[in-house]
Amino acid sequence: MNTFQDVESLKTSGAVFFIFGATGDLARRKLFPAIYSLYREGKLAKDFAVVGLARRPRTREEFRHDVHKSIQEFCRYSCDKVESEEWTAFAEHFEYKSLDINNVDGFRELSVLTEELETKFAIPGNRMFYLALAPELFGSVSYNLKEGGLLESAGWHRLVIEKPFGYDLVSAEKLNEQIREVFREEEIYRIDHYLGKEMVQNIEVIRFGNAFFEPLWNNKHIANIQITLGETVGVEDRGGYYDSAGALRDMGQNHMLQMLTMIAMEPPSRLLPEDIRDEKVKVLRSLRPYATSSDVKDNVVRGQYTEGDVRGVQLPGYRQEDKVDPNSNTETYFAARVFVDNFRWAGVPFYIRTGKRLPVKTTEIVVEFKSMPNNVYLGQKYKLEPNLLVIRVNPMEGIYIKINAKKPGTDSEIEPLAMDFCQSCMIGINSPEAYERLIHDAAKGDSTYFTRWDEVATAWSFVDRIAAAWAKQPGDIESYPAGSWGPKATEDLLAKDGYFWWPVNGQDEDNVVWIKNN
């Protein structure tokens, strides 16, 4: 197949992309740069249009200027001059409409504008509605899309919605019922942007594309698995939202459990979206529930950051942040010991942790294999380190494997050796961003890396038990200074099983000899 055919096969079908919340931060930082990158790479069909929708009054020219500015600042491709021929051709496809989402007449006007754009660019009636809005607005927007005539075109219609999908299972069910009155499940694309990240998607290939991993991927050979998602920032300007959500709902219910399912799922029988998502749901259904508040206390740690000094900079505590209740007991950190009760994983602890104001911005998965016997052969004389497989998701993408080997130039001294593949070192800034993949997949109709309703519901069911136990004792929260790795109880969570948290991003691994890719 030649290059032209390869590019053509990647192209989306022609469509109108509606961006609700077009003046918001998500659209500016992620969505417009993603659409431009797809355009630059030839993955966007020429018969497309983008309609920005928000309450704020903007002219078409002002909107296009905003889009250009966002691409200049956040896109991995440069777009230097507004006057350039390429930019003019791209911007011609962008329109803006000020819209009150509670006014159905505005949607009828939008329908007329859409038909004009479809005629102008020969778009075959395909429409994708991206709701970069608060979840409580999803239902009313869906109703008005239908009442306003926007779902009457001949092509496909797809609804893309951001997390959080509800606040708990009850609110998620209500929200889902509202949306399902208008859209079918196969038309709904629930985004978890972590599923668009390069190395998260690479987990499947690492597991199922290498013969020496699959026979070892079970409780006979793996001691534990550690998943870390660390943020160095505080709540920034999200204090109002975050104080009602917390780390458990903001990160645990979606990102953390999604990465766990990718690591723990069985190989699908077919390479089809629904088969892959079926296997992920099976993992969530196999999670051992915390039956009592005592179970939660024994297996889950919650914490909140206090003031701290990081590299000479004094950082405020969570309760001093803007729009945060000064008496708040909202967690900014949580860690949990989780078990997947099936034949493959029975008895293997999965340790997950996430928090704000941690020392390193990182997302990393560590697979620790069982140690060699310490009373046989080399184990009698040397302390042999366990083998590790580390998948680095963010910010540096790559994998490394740590093994034991003889130290060069010595008779028998043994040292850890890490074979490291740094994908970011090879591809760097030109690695496709998560939102590029997900917008492209949604436009192509590929739902593999979007969350299905039963995934969302099962994850909420697991997380709600933790939240309910915490609600009984709201003041039972541990503190940790900004810039630390969380409460001490997090270390104890692993210590009672005989394990410890492995350093992330190579921290404190000065004793490891690195063999890097060129």
Short mmCIF file of N, CA and C in Angstrom, two decimals, residues 183-301:
data_model
loop_
_atom_site.label_atom_id
_atom_site.label_comp_id
_atom_site.label_asym_id
_atom_site.label_seq_id
_atom_site.Cartn_x
_atom_site.Cartn_y
_atom_site.Cartn_z
N PHE A 183 -30.05 9.79 22.27
CA PHE A 183 -28.99 9.09 21.54
C PHE A 183 -28.94 7.61 21.93
N ARG A 184 -28.63 6.76 20.97
CA ARG A 184 -28.38 5.35 21.26
C ARG A 184 -27.01 5.19 21.89
N GLU A 185 -26.81 4.09 22.62
CA GLU A 185 -25.53 3.86 23.29
C GLU A 185 -24.36 3.90 22.31
N GLU A 186 -24.55 3.33 21.12
CA GLU A 186 -23.45 3.29 20.14
C GLU A 186 -23.14 4.67 19.56
N GLU A 187 -24.01 5.66 19.81
CA GLU A 187 -23.77 7.02 19.35
C GLU A 187 -23.11 7.89 20.42
N ILE A 188 -22.93 7.35 21.62
CA ILE A 188 -22.40 8.12 22.75
C ILE A 188 -20.93 7.75 22.96
N TYR A 189 -20.07 8.77 22.96
CA TYR A 189 -18.63 8.59 23.13
C TYR A 189 -18.20 9.32 24.40
N ARG A 190 -18.01 8.56 25.48
CA ARG A 190 -17.60 9.14 26.76
C ARG A 190 -16.08 9.16 26.82
N ILE A 191 -15.52 10.35 26.90
CA ILE A 191 -14.06 10.49 26.83
C ILE A 191 -13.42 10.31 28.20
N ASP A 192 -12.41 9.47 28.25
CA ASP A 192 -11.43 9.48 29.34
C ASP A 192 -10.10 9.69 28.63
N HIS A 193 -9.56 10.91 28.69
CA HIS A 193 -8.43 11.23 27.82
C HIS A 193 -7.20 10.37 28.10
N TYR A 194 -7.14 9.71 29.28
CA TYR A 194 -6.00 8.82 29.52
C TYR A 194 -6.01 7.62 28.57
N LEU A 195 -7.18 7.24 28.09
CA LEU A 195 -7.24 6.14 27.14
C LEU A 195 -6.73 6.55 25.76
N GLY A 196 -6.52 7.84 25.55
CA GLY A 196 -5.94 8.31 24.29
C GLY A 196 -4.43 8.44 24.33
N LYS A 197 -3.84 8.25 25.50
CA LYS A 197 -2.39 8.42 25.63
C LYS A 197 -1.65 7.25 24.98
N GLU A 198 -0.55 7.59 24.35
CA GLU A 198 0.23 6.64 23.56
C GLU A 198 0.56 5.37 24.33
N MET A 199 1.12 5.52 25.54
CA MET A 199 1.62 4.35 26.26
C MET A 199 0.49 3.56 26.93
N VAL A 200 -0.65 4.18 27.18
CA VAL A 200 -1.80 3.42 27.68
C VAL A 200 -2.31 2.50 26.58
N GLN A 201 -2.40 3.03 25.36
CA GLN A 201 -2.81 2.20 24.24
C GLN A 201 -1.75 1.15 23.91
N ASN A 202 -0.51 1.45 24.25
CA ASN A 202 0.59 0.52 23.97
C ASN A 202 0.58 -0.68 24.92
N ILE A 203 -0.14 -0.58 26.03
CA ILE A 203 -0.19 -1.68 26.99
C ILE A 203 -0.67 -2.96 26.31
N GLU A 204 -1.69 -2.84 25.46
CA GLU A 204 -2.21 -4.01 24.75
C GLU A 204 -1.13 -4.67 23.90
N VAL A 205 -0.36 -3.84 23.20
CA VAL A 205 0.68 -4.40 22.32
C VAL A 205 1.79 -5.05 23.14
N ILE A 206 2.20 -4.38 24.21
CA ILE A 206 3.25 -4.94 25.07
C ILE A 206 2.81 -6.30 25.62
N ARG A 207 1.56 -6.38 26.05
CA ARG A 207 1.06 -7.61 26.65
C ARG A 207 0.82 -8.70 25.63
N PHE A 208 0.07 -8.37 24.58
CA PHE A 208 -0.43 -9.39 23.66
C PHE A 208 0.40 -9.54 22.39
N GLY A 209 1.44 -8.71 22.24
CA GLY A 209 2.28 -8.81 21.06
C GLY A 209 3.65 -9.37 21.33
N ASN A 210 3.90 -9.82 22.57
CA ASN A 210 5.22 -10.35 22.93
C ASN A 210 5.07 -11.68 23.63
N ALA A 211 5.66 -12.72 23.04
CA ALA A 211 5.46 -14.08 23.54
C ALA A 211 6.07 -14.30 24.92
N PHE A 212 7.07 -13.50 25.30
CA PHE A 212 7.71 -13.76 26.60
C PHE A 212 6.99 -13.07 27.76
N PHE A 213 5.94 -12.25 27.48
CA PHE A 213 5.18 -11.64 28.57
C PHE A 213 3.94 -12.43 28.93
N GLU A 214 3.17 -12.83 27.94
CA GLU A 214 1.86 -13.45 28.23
C GLU A 214 1.96 -14.66 29.17
N PRO A 215 2.93 -15.60 29.00
CA PRO A 215 2.98 -16.73 29.93
C PRO A 215 3.28 -16.32 31.38
N LEU A 216 3.88 -15.13 31.55
CA LEU A 216 4.24 -14.66 32.90
C LEU A 216 3.18 -13.74 33.50
N TRP A 217 2.15 -13.39 32.71
CA TRP A 217 1.21 -12.34 33.13
C TRP A 217 0.10 -12.94 34.00
N ASN A 218 0.48 -13.38 35.20
CA ASN A 218 -0.50 -14.01 36.09
C ASN A 218 0.05 -14.07 37.50
N ASN A 219 -0.76 -14.61 38.41
CA ASN A 219 -0.39 -14.63 39.82
C ASN A 219 0.73 -15.61 40.17
N LYS A 220 1.12 -16.45 39.24
CA LYS A 220 2.24 -17.36 39.50
C LYS A 220 3.58 -16.65 39.39
N HIS A 221 3.62 -15.56 38.65
CA HIS A 221 4.89 -14.89 38.38
C HIS A 221 4.92 -13.42 38.79
N ILE A 222 3.79 -12.79 38.97
CA ILE A 222 3.75 -11.36 39.31
C ILE A 222 3.42 -11.20 40.80
N ALA A 223 4.24 -10.42 41.50
CA ALA A 223 4.06 -10.21 42.94
C ALA A 223 3.03 -9.12 43.21
N ASN A 224 3.15 -7.99 42.51
CA ASN A 224 2.20 -6.89 42.69
C ASN A 224 2.33 -5.94 41.51
N ILE A 225 1.35 -5.06 41.37
CA ILE A 225 1.36 -4.04 40.33
C ILE A 225 1.06 -2.70 40.98
N GLN A 226 1.85 -1.69 40.62
CA GLN A 226 1.70 -0.36 41.21
C GLN A 226 1.39 0.66 40.11
N ILE A 227 0.34 1.44 40.32
CA ILE A 227 -0.05 2.47 39.37
C ILE A 227 -0.02 3.82 40.08
N THR A 228 0.80 4.73 39.57
CA THR A 228 0.96 6.05 40.18
C THR A 228 0.57 7.13 39.19
N LEU A 229 -0.24 8.07 39.65
CA LEU A 229 -0.59 9.24 38.85
C LEU A 229 -0.36 10.45 39.74
N GLY A 230 0.78 11.09 39.56
CA GLY A 230 1.16 12.20 40.43
C GLY A 230 1.06 13.55 39.72
N GLU A 231 0.55 14.55 40.43
CA GLU A 231 0.48 15.91 39.92
C GLU A 231 1.24 16.83 40.87
N THR A 232 2.05 17.72 40.31
CA THR A 232 2.78 18.67 41.15
C THR A 232 1.94 19.90 41.46
N VAL A 233 0.90 20.15 40.67
CA VAL A 233 0.08 21.34 40.86
C VAL A 233 -0.92 21.12 41.98
N GLY A 234 -1.47 22.25 42.49
CA GLY A 234 -2.58 22.18 43.42
C GLY A 234 -3.88 22.19 42.63
N VAL A 235 -4.92 22.78 43.21
CA VAL A 235 -6.21 22.80 42.50
C VAL A 235 -6.31 23.95 41.52
N GLU A 236 -5.33 24.88 41.52
CA GLU A 236 -5.30 26.02 40.62
C GLU A 236 -6.64 26.77 40.66
N ASP A 237 -7.30 26.96 39.50
CA ASP A 237 -8.55 27.73 39.50
C ASP A 237 -9.78 26.82 39.53
N ARG A 238 -9.58 25.54 39.92
CA ARG A 238 -10.68 24.59 39.95
C ARG A 238 -11.17 24.31 41.38
N GLY A 239 -10.86 25.22 42.31
CA GLY A 239 -11.19 24.98 43.71
C GLY A 239 -12.66 24.68 43.95
N GLY A 240 -13.54 25.43 43.30
CA GLY A 240 -14.98 25.24 43.48
C GLY A 240 -15.42 23.85 43.06
N TYR A 241 -14.97 23.41 41.87
CA TYR A 241 -15.32 22.07 41.40
C TYR A 241 -14.66 21.00 42.25
N TYR A 242 -13.35 21.18 42.48
CA TYR A 242 -12.59 20.12 43.13
C TYR A 242 -13.08 19.87 44.56
N ASP A 243 -13.51 20.92 45.26
CA ASP A 243 -13.92 20.74 46.65
C ASP A 243 -15.19 19.90 46.76
N SER A 244 -15.94 19.78 45.68
CA SER A 244 -17.12 18.93 45.68
C SER A 244 -16.85 17.56 45.06
N ALA A 245 -15.65 17.37 44.52
CA ALA A 245 -15.32 16.12 43.86
C ALA A 245 -14.25 15.34 44.62
N GLY A 246 -13.03 15.91 44.70
CA GLY A 246 -11.94 15.23 45.37
C GLY A 246 -11.22 14.24 44.47
N ALA A 247 -10.10 13.73 44.94
CA ALA A 247 -9.24 12.86 44.12
C ALA A 247 -9.92 11.56 43.74
N LEU A 248 -10.76 11.02 44.64
CA LEU A 248 -11.42 9.74 44.35
C LEU A 248 -12.30 9.84 43.13
N ARG A 249 -13.13 10.88 43.06
CA ARG A 249 -14.05 11.03 41.93
C ARG A 249 -13.36 11.65 40.72
N ASP A 250 -12.41 12.54 40.96
CA ASP A 250 -11.76 13.26 39.86
C ASP A 250 -10.80 12.36 39.09
N MET A 251 -10.11 11.46 39.79
CA MET A 251 -9.10 10.62 39.16
C MET A 251 -9.35 9.12 39.33
N GLY A 252 -9.84 8.72 40.50
CA GLY A 252 -9.95 7.30 40.81
C GLY A 252 -10.98 6.57 39.99
N GLN A 253 -12.19 7.14 39.90
CA GLN A 253 -13.29 6.45 39.24
C GLN A 253 -13.04 6.26 37.75
N ASN A 254 -12.20 7.10 37.16
CA ASN A 254 -11.99 7.01 35.72
C ASN A 254 -10.56 6.62 35.36
N HIS A 255 -9.61 7.56 35.47
CA HIS A 255 -8.25 7.32 35.00
C HIS A 255 -7.60 6.09 35.65
N MET A 256 -7.66 6.02 36.98
CA MET A 256 -6.94 4.96 37.68
C MET A 256 -7.54 3.58 37.37
N LEU A 257 -8.86 3.48 37.44
CA LEU A 257 -9.49 2.19 37.16
C LEU A 257 -9.37 1.80 35.69
N GLN A 258 -9.36 2.77 34.79
CA GLN A 258 -9.19 2.46 33.38
C GLN A 258 -7.80 1.87 33.11
N MET A 259 -6.77 2.45 33.72
CA MET A 259 -5.43 1.90 33.54
C MET A 259 -5.33 0.51 34.15
N LEU A 260 -6.01 0.30 35.27
CA LEU A 260 -6.00 -1.02 35.89
C LEU A 260 -6.64 -2.06 34.96
N THR A 261 -7.75 -1.69 34.31
CA THR A 261 -8.41 -2.65 33.42
C THR A 261 -7.52 -3.00 32.22
N MET A 262 -6.77 -2.02 31.72
CA MET A 262 -5.89 -2.29 30.58
C MET A 262 -4.79 -3.28 30.96
N ILE A 263 -4.30 -3.17 32.19
CA ILE A 263 -3.25 -4.07 32.65
C ILE A 263 -3.80 -5.47 32.94
N ALA A 264 -5.02 -5.55 33.47
CA ALA A 264 -5.54 -6.80 34.00
C ALA A 264 -6.44 -7.57 33.04
N MET A 265 -6.91 -6.95 31.95
CA MET A 265 -7.90 -7.59 31.08
C MET A 265 -7.35 -8.84 30.40
N GLU A 266 -8.27 -9.74 30.05
CA GLU A 266 -7.92 -10.93 29.28
C GLU A 266 -7.80 -10.55 27.80
N PRO A 267 -7.05 -11.32 27.02
CA PRO A 267 -6.97 -11.03 25.58
C PRO A 267 -8.33 -11.20 24.93
N PRO A 268 -8.81 -10.19 24.19
CA PRO A 268 -10.11 -10.30 23.51
C PRO A 268 -10.06 -11.37 22.43
N SER A 269 -11.22 -11.97 22.17
CA SER A 269 -11.27 -13.02 21.13
C SER A 269 -11.15 -12.42 19.74
N ARG A 270 -11.60 -11.17 19.59
CA ARG A 270 -11.51 -10.47 18.29
C ARG A 270 -11.03 -9.05 18.53
N LEU A 271 -10.46 -8.46 17.50
CA LEU A 271 -9.95 -7.10 17.61
C LEU A 271 -11.05 -6.11 17.23
N LEU A 272 -12.14 -6.17 17.98
CA LEU A 272 -13.28 -5.30 17.75
C LEU A 272 -13.53 -4.48 19.01
N PRO A 273 -14.02 -3.23 18.85
CA PRO A 273 -14.22 -2.37 20.01
C PRO A 273 -15.03 -3.01 21.13
N GLU A 274 -16.16 -3.64 20.79
CA GLU A 274 -17.02 -4.20 21.83
C GLU A 274 -16.37 -5.37 22.55
N ASP A 275 -15.58 -6.17 21.84
CA ASP A 275 -14.89 -7.29 22.49
C ASP A 275 -13.84 -6.79 23.48
N ILE A 276 -13.13 -5.74 23.09
CA ILE A 276 -12.13 -5.17 23.98
C ILE A 276 -12.80 -4.57 25.21
N ARG A 277 -13.88 -3.84 25.00
CA ARG A 277 -14.58 -3.22 26.12
C ARG A 277 -15.26 -4.27 27.02
N ASP A 278 -15.69 -5.39 26.43
CA ASP A 278 -16.24 -6.48 27.24
C ASP A 278 -15.22 -6.98 28.26
N GLU A 279 -13.97 -7.13 27.81
CA GLU A 279 -12.93 -7.64 28.71
C GLU A 279 -12.61 -6.65 29.83
N LYS A 280 -12.67 -5.36 29.53
CA LYS A 280 -12.44 -4.35 30.56
C LYS A 280 -13.54 -4.39 31.62
N VAL A 281 -14.78 -4.57 31.18
CA VAL A 281 -15.89 -4.64 32.12
C VAL A 281 -15.75 -5.87 33.03
N LYS A 282 -15.28 -6.97 32.47
CA LYS A 282 -15.09 -8.18 33.29
C LYS A 282 -14.11 -7.92 34.43
N VAL A 283 -13.07 -7.13 34.17
CA VAL A 283 -12.11 -6.80 35.23
C VAL A 283 -12.81 -5.99 36.32
N LEU A 284 -13.57 -4.98 35.93
CA LEU A 284 -14.26 -4.14 36.91
C LEU A 284 -15.24 -4.96 37.75
N ARG A 285 -15.90 -5.91 37.11
CA ARG A 285 -16.85 -6.77 37.85
C ARG A 285 -16.13 -7.74 38.78
N SER A 286 -14.84 -7.97 38.52
CA SER A 286 -14.06 -8.89 39.35
C SER A 286 -13.37 -8.20 40.52
N LEU A 287 -13.46 -6.86 40.59
CA LEU A 287 -12.84 -6.15 41.70
C LEU A 287 -13.48 -6.57 43.03
N ARG A 288 -12.65 -6.91 44.00
CA ARG A 288 -13.17 -7.29 45.31
C ARG A 288 -13.77 -6.07 45.99
N PRO A 289 -15.06 -6.09 46.28
CA PRO A 289 -15.68 -4.90 46.90
C PRO A 289 -15.28 -4.75 48.36
N TYR A 290 -15.26 -3.53 48.82
CA TYR A 290 -15.03 -3.27 50.24
C TYR A 290 -16.38 -3.39 50.93
N ALA A 291 -16.57 -4.50 51.64
CA ALA A 291 -17.89 -4.82 52.20
C ALA A 291 -18.27 -3.93 53.37
N THR A 292 -17.28 -3.49 54.16
CA THR A 292 -17.56 -2.71 55.35
C THR A 292 -16.67 -1.47 55.41
N SER A 293 -17.00 -0.55 56.31
CA SER A 293 -16.16 0.62 56.52
C SER A 293 -14.78 0.21 57.00
N SER A 294 -14.72 -0.89 57.75
CA SER A 294 -13.44 -1.40 58.23
C SER A 294 -12.56 -1.85 57.06
N ASP A 295 -13.18 -2.47 56.05
CA ASP A 295 -12.43 -2.87 54.85
C ASP A 295 -11.83 -1.66 54.15
N VAL A 296 -12.61 -0.58 54.07
CA VAL A 296 -12.13 0.64 53.45
C VAL A 296 -10.95 1.20 54.24
N LYS A 297 -11.08 1.23 55.54
CA LYS A 297 -10.01 1.77 56.39
C LYS A 297 -8.73 0.96 56.24
N ASP A 298 -8.86 -0.36 56.09
CA ASP A 298 -7.68 -1.24 55.99
C ASP A 298 -7.01 -1.17 54.62
N ASN A 299 -7.76 -0.77 53.60
CA ASN A 299 -7.24 -0.87 52.23
C ASN A 299 -7.14 0.45 51.48
N VAL A 300 -7.66 1.53 52.05
CA VAL A 300 -7.68 2.81 51.35
C VAL A 300 -7.14 3.91 52.26
N VAL A 301 -6.31 4.77 51.70
CA VAL A 301 -5.76 5.92 52.42
C VAL A 301 -6.23 7.19 51.73
#
